[in-house]
Short mmCIF file of C-alpha atoms and ligand atoms in Angstrom, two decimals:
data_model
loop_
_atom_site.label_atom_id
_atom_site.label_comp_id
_atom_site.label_asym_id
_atom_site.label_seq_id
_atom_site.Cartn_x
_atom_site.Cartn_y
_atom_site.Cartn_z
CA UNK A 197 181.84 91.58 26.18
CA UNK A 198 178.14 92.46 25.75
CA UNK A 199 177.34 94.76 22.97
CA UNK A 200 174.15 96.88 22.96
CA UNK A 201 172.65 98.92 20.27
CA UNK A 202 170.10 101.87 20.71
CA UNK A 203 168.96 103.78 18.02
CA UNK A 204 170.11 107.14 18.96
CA UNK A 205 172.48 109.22 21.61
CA UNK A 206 169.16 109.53 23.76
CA UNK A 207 168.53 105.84 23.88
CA UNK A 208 172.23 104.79 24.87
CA UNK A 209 171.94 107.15 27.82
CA UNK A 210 168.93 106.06 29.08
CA UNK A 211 170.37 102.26 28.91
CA UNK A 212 173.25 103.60 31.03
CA UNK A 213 171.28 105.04 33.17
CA UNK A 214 169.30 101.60 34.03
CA UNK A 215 172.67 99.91 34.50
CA UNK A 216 174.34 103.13 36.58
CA UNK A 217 171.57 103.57 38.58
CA UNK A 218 171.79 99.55 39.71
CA UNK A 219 175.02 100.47 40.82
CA UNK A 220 174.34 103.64 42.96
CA UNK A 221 171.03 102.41 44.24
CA UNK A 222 173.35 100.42 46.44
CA UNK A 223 174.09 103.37 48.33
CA UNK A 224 177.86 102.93 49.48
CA UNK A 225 179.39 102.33 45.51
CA UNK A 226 182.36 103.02 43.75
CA UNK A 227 181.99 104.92 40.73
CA UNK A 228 184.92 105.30 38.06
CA UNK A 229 183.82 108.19 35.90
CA UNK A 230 184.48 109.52 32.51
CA UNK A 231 185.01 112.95 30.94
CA UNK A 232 184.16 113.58 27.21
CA UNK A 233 180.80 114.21 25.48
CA UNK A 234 179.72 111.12 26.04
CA UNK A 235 178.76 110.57 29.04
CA UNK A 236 177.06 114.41 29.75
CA UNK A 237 173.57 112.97 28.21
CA UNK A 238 173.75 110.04 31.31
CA UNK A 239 175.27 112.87 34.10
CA UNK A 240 171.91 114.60 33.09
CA UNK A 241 169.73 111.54 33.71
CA UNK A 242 171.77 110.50 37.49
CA UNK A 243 170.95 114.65 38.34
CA UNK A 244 167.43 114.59 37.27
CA UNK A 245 167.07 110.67 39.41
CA UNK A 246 168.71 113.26 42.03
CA UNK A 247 166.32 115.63 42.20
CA UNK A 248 162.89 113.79 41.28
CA UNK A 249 163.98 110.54 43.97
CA UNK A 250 166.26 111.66 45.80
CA UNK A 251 168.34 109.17 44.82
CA UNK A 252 171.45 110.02 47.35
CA UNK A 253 174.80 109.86 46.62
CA UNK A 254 176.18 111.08 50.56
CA UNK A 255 177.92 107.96 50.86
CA UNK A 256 179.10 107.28 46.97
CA UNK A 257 183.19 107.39 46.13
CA UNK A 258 184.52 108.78 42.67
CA UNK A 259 187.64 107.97 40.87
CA UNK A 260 187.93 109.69 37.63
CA UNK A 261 189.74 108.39 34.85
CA UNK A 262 192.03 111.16 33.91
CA UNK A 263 192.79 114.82 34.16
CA UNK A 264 194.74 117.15 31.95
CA UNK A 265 198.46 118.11 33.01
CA UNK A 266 199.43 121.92 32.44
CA UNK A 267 196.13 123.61 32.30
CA UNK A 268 194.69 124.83 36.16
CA UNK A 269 192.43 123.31 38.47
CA UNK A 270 190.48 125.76 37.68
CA UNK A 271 190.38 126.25 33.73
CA UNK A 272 186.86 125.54 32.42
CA UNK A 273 187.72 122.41 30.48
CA UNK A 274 189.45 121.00 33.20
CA UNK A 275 188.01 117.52 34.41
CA UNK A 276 187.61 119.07 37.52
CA UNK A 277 185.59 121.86 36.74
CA UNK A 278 184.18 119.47 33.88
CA UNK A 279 182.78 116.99 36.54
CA UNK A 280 181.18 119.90 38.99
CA UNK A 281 179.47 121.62 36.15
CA UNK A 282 177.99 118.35 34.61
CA UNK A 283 177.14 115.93 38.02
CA UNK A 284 179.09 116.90 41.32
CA UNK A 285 177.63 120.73 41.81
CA UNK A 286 173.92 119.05 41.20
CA UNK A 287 174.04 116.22 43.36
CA UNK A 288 174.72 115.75 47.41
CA UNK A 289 178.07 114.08 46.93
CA UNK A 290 180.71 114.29 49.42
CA UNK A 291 183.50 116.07 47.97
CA UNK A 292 185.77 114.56 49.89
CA UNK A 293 184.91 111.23 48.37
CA UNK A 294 185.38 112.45 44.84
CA UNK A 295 188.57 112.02 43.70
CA UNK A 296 190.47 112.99 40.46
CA UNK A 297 194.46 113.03 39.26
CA UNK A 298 195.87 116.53 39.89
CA UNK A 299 197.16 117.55 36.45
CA UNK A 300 197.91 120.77 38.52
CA UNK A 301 200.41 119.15 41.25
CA UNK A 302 203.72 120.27 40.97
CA UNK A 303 205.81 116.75 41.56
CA UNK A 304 203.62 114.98 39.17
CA UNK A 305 205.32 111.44 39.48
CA UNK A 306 204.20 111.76 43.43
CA UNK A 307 200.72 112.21 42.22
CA UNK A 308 200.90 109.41 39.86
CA UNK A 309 201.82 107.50 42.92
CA UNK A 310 199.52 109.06 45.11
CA UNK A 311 196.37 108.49 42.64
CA UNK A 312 197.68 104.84 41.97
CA UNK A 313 197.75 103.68 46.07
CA UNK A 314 194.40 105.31 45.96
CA UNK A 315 193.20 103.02 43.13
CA UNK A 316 194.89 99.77 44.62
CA UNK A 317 193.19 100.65 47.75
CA UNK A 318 189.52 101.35 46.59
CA UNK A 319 187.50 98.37 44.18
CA UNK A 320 185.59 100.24 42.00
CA UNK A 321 181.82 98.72 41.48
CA UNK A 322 181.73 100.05 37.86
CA UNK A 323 183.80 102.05 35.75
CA UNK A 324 182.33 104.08 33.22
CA UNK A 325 184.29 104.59 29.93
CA UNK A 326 184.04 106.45 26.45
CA UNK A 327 186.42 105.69 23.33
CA UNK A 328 188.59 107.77 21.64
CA UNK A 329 188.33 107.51 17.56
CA UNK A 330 191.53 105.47 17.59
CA UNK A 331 190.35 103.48 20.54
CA UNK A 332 191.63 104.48 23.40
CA UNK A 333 190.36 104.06 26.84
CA UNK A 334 190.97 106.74 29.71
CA UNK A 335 194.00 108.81 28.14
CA UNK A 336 195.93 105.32 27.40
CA UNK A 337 196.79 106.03 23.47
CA UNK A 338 197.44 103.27 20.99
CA UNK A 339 200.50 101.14 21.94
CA UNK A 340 200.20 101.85 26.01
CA UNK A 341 201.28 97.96 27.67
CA UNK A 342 198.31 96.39 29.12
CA UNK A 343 200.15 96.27 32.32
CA UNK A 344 200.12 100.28 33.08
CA UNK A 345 199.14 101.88 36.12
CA UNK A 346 198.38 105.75 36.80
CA UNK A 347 200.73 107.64 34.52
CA UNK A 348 201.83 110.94 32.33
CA UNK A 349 200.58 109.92 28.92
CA UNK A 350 201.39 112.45 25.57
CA UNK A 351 198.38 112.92 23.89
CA UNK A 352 198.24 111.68 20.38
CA UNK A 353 198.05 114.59 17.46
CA UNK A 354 194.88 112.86 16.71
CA UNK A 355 193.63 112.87 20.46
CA UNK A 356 194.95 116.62 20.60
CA UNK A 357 192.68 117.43 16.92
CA UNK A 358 189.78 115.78 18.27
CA UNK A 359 190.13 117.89 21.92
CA UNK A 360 190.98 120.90 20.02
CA UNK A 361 186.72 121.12 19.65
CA UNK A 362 186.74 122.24 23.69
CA UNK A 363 189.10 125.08 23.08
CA UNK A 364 189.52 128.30 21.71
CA UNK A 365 192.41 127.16 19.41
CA UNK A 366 194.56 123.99 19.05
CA UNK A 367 197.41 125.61 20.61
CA UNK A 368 195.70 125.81 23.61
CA UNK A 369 195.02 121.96 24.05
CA UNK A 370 197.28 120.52 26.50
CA UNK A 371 199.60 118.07 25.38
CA UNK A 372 199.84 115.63 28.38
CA UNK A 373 197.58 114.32 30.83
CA UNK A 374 197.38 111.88 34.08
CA UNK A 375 195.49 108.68 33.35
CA UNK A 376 194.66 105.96 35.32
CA UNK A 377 196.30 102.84 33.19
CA UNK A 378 194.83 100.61 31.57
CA UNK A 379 195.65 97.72 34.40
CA UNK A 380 193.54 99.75 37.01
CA UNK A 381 190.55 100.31 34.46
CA UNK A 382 190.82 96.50 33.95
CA UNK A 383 190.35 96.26 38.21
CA UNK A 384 186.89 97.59 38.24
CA UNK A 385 184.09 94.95 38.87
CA UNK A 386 181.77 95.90 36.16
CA UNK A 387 182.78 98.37 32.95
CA UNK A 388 180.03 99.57 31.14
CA UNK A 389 181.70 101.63 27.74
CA UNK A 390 179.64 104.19 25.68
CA UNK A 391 179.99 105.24 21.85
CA UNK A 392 177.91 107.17 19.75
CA UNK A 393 178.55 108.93 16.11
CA UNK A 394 179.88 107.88 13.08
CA UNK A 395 183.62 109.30 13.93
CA UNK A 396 183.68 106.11 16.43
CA UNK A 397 182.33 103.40 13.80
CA UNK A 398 185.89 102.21 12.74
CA UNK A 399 187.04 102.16 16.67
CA UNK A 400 183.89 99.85 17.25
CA UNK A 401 184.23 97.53 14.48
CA UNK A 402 188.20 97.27 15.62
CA UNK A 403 186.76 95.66 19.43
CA UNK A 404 184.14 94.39 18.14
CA UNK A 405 186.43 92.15 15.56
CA UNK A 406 187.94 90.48 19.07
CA UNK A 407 191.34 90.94 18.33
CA UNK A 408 193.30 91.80 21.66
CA UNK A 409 196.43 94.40 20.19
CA UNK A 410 197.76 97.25 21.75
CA UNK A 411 197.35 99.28 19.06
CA UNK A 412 193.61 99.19 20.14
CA UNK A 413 193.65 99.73 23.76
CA UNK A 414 189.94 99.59 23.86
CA UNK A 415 190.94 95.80 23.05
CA UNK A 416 192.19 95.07 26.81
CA UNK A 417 188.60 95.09 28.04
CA UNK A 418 188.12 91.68 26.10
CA UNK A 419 190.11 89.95 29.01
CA UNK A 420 187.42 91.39 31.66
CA UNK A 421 184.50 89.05 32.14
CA UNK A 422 181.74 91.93 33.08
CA UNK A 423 181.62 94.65 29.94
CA UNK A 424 178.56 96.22 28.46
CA UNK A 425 179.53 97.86 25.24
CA UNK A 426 176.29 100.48 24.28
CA UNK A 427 176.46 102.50 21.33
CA UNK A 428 173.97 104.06 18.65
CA UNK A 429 173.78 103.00 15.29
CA UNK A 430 176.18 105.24 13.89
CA UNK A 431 179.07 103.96 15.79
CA UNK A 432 177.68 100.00 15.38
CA UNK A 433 177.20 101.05 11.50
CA UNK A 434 180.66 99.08 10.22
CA UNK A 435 180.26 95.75 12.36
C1 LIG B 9 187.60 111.01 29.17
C2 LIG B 9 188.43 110.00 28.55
C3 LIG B 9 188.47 109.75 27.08
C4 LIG B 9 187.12 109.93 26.39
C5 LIG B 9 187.25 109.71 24.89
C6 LIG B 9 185.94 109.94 24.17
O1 LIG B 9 187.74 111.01 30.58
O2 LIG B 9 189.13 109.34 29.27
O3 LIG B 9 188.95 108.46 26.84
O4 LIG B 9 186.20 109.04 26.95
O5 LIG B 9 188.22 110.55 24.38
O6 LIG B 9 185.60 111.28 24.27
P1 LIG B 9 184.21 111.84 23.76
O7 LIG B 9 183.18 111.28 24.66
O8 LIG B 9 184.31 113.34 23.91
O9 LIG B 9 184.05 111.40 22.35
#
């Protein structure tokens, strides 16, 4: 695991972008992509690339990492609606190459299933990842078995708290969500992770210390050989 610090949110981006942009250049890629506010400062760089090169994504896949259950397709702070307003809407993608877990579907085992033989049937070239406070990766909370696949995961109460800042009230943050496990983030060639702000310092110094727990699942990414870890200062201030 290769750590990387910048000296502000602006700076991380722009390394991701170098290291995305690698990646996409290739023209036929597999992107895993993340939701959050992370990674909306490196969305912003790929859609300006978009529309100053032309850099072309007609022939790039998407798997995202998770979607909320119990909220619709359409609700603004949907992943769905999350990933069109921040990268898909500005960029020539092929939406039928973009792919994310219907929190929506109404047999939501089958779409586990369905999103999981997607993922066993697709290599993706880099998977993009932020980190929840207490370390989680995709929606996989502290304690998920590194052996999980696509699931229905609760959210945490501190998960839930630190969502609540999307929605009008914290009753109105859903409770559950679909995430890819932690086995099929570990399946992606390259991971590149992203972590700004002092409310991720502890969650940093916790991977960076090397100990591989559960209770960390950020930890898990310490047994894949190709991880770029780039955060700010703030979040690198307690190593
Ligand atoms: C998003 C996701 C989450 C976030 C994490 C950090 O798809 O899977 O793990 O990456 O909660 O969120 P932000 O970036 O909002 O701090």
């Amino acid at each position: 695991m290769k750590f990387i610090v910048k000296e502000n949110y602006e700076e991380v981006c722009k390394e991701a972008f170098k290291i995305m942009k690698e990646v996409v250049d290739k023209g036929n890629s597999t992107l895993g992509l993340a939701t959050g506010s992370t990674p909306i400062g490196l969305y912003n760089l790929l859609v300006e690339d978009h529309k100053t090169n032309h850099t072309s994504y007609k022939n790039i896949k998407t798997f995202n990492l998770d979607e909320y259950v119990g909220i619709a397709k359409s609700h603004y702070e949907s992943y769905d609606s999350f990933m069109k307003r921040n990268l898909f809407s500005h960029i020539d993608i092929n939406m039928d190459n973009v792919n994310l877990p219907r929190g929506y579907a109404e047999d939501l085992e089958q779409e586990c299933k369905r999103y999981n033989e997607l993922l066993e049937n697709n290599t993706v070239d880099i998977q993009l990842l932020g980190i929840g406070a207490n370390g989680h990766i995709g929606f996989n909370e502290p304690g998920t078995p590194f052996d999980s696949v696509t699931y229905i995961t609760n959210l945490t109460e501190k998960t839930i708290k630190d969502n609540s800042r999307f929605f009008d009230s914290i009753s109105e943050v859903p409770t559950k969500a679909i995430t890819m496990g932690i086995k099929n983030i570990l399946q992606a060639k390259k991971i590149l992770l992203l972590a700004t702000g002092k409310n991720k310092a502890e969650a940093i110094k916790r991977l960076h210390d090397n100990v591989i727990t559960e209770d960390l699942p950020a930890s898990a990414l310490h047994m894949h050989k190709d991880v770029i870890v780039i955060v700010d200062k703030d979040a690198y201030s307690l190593v």
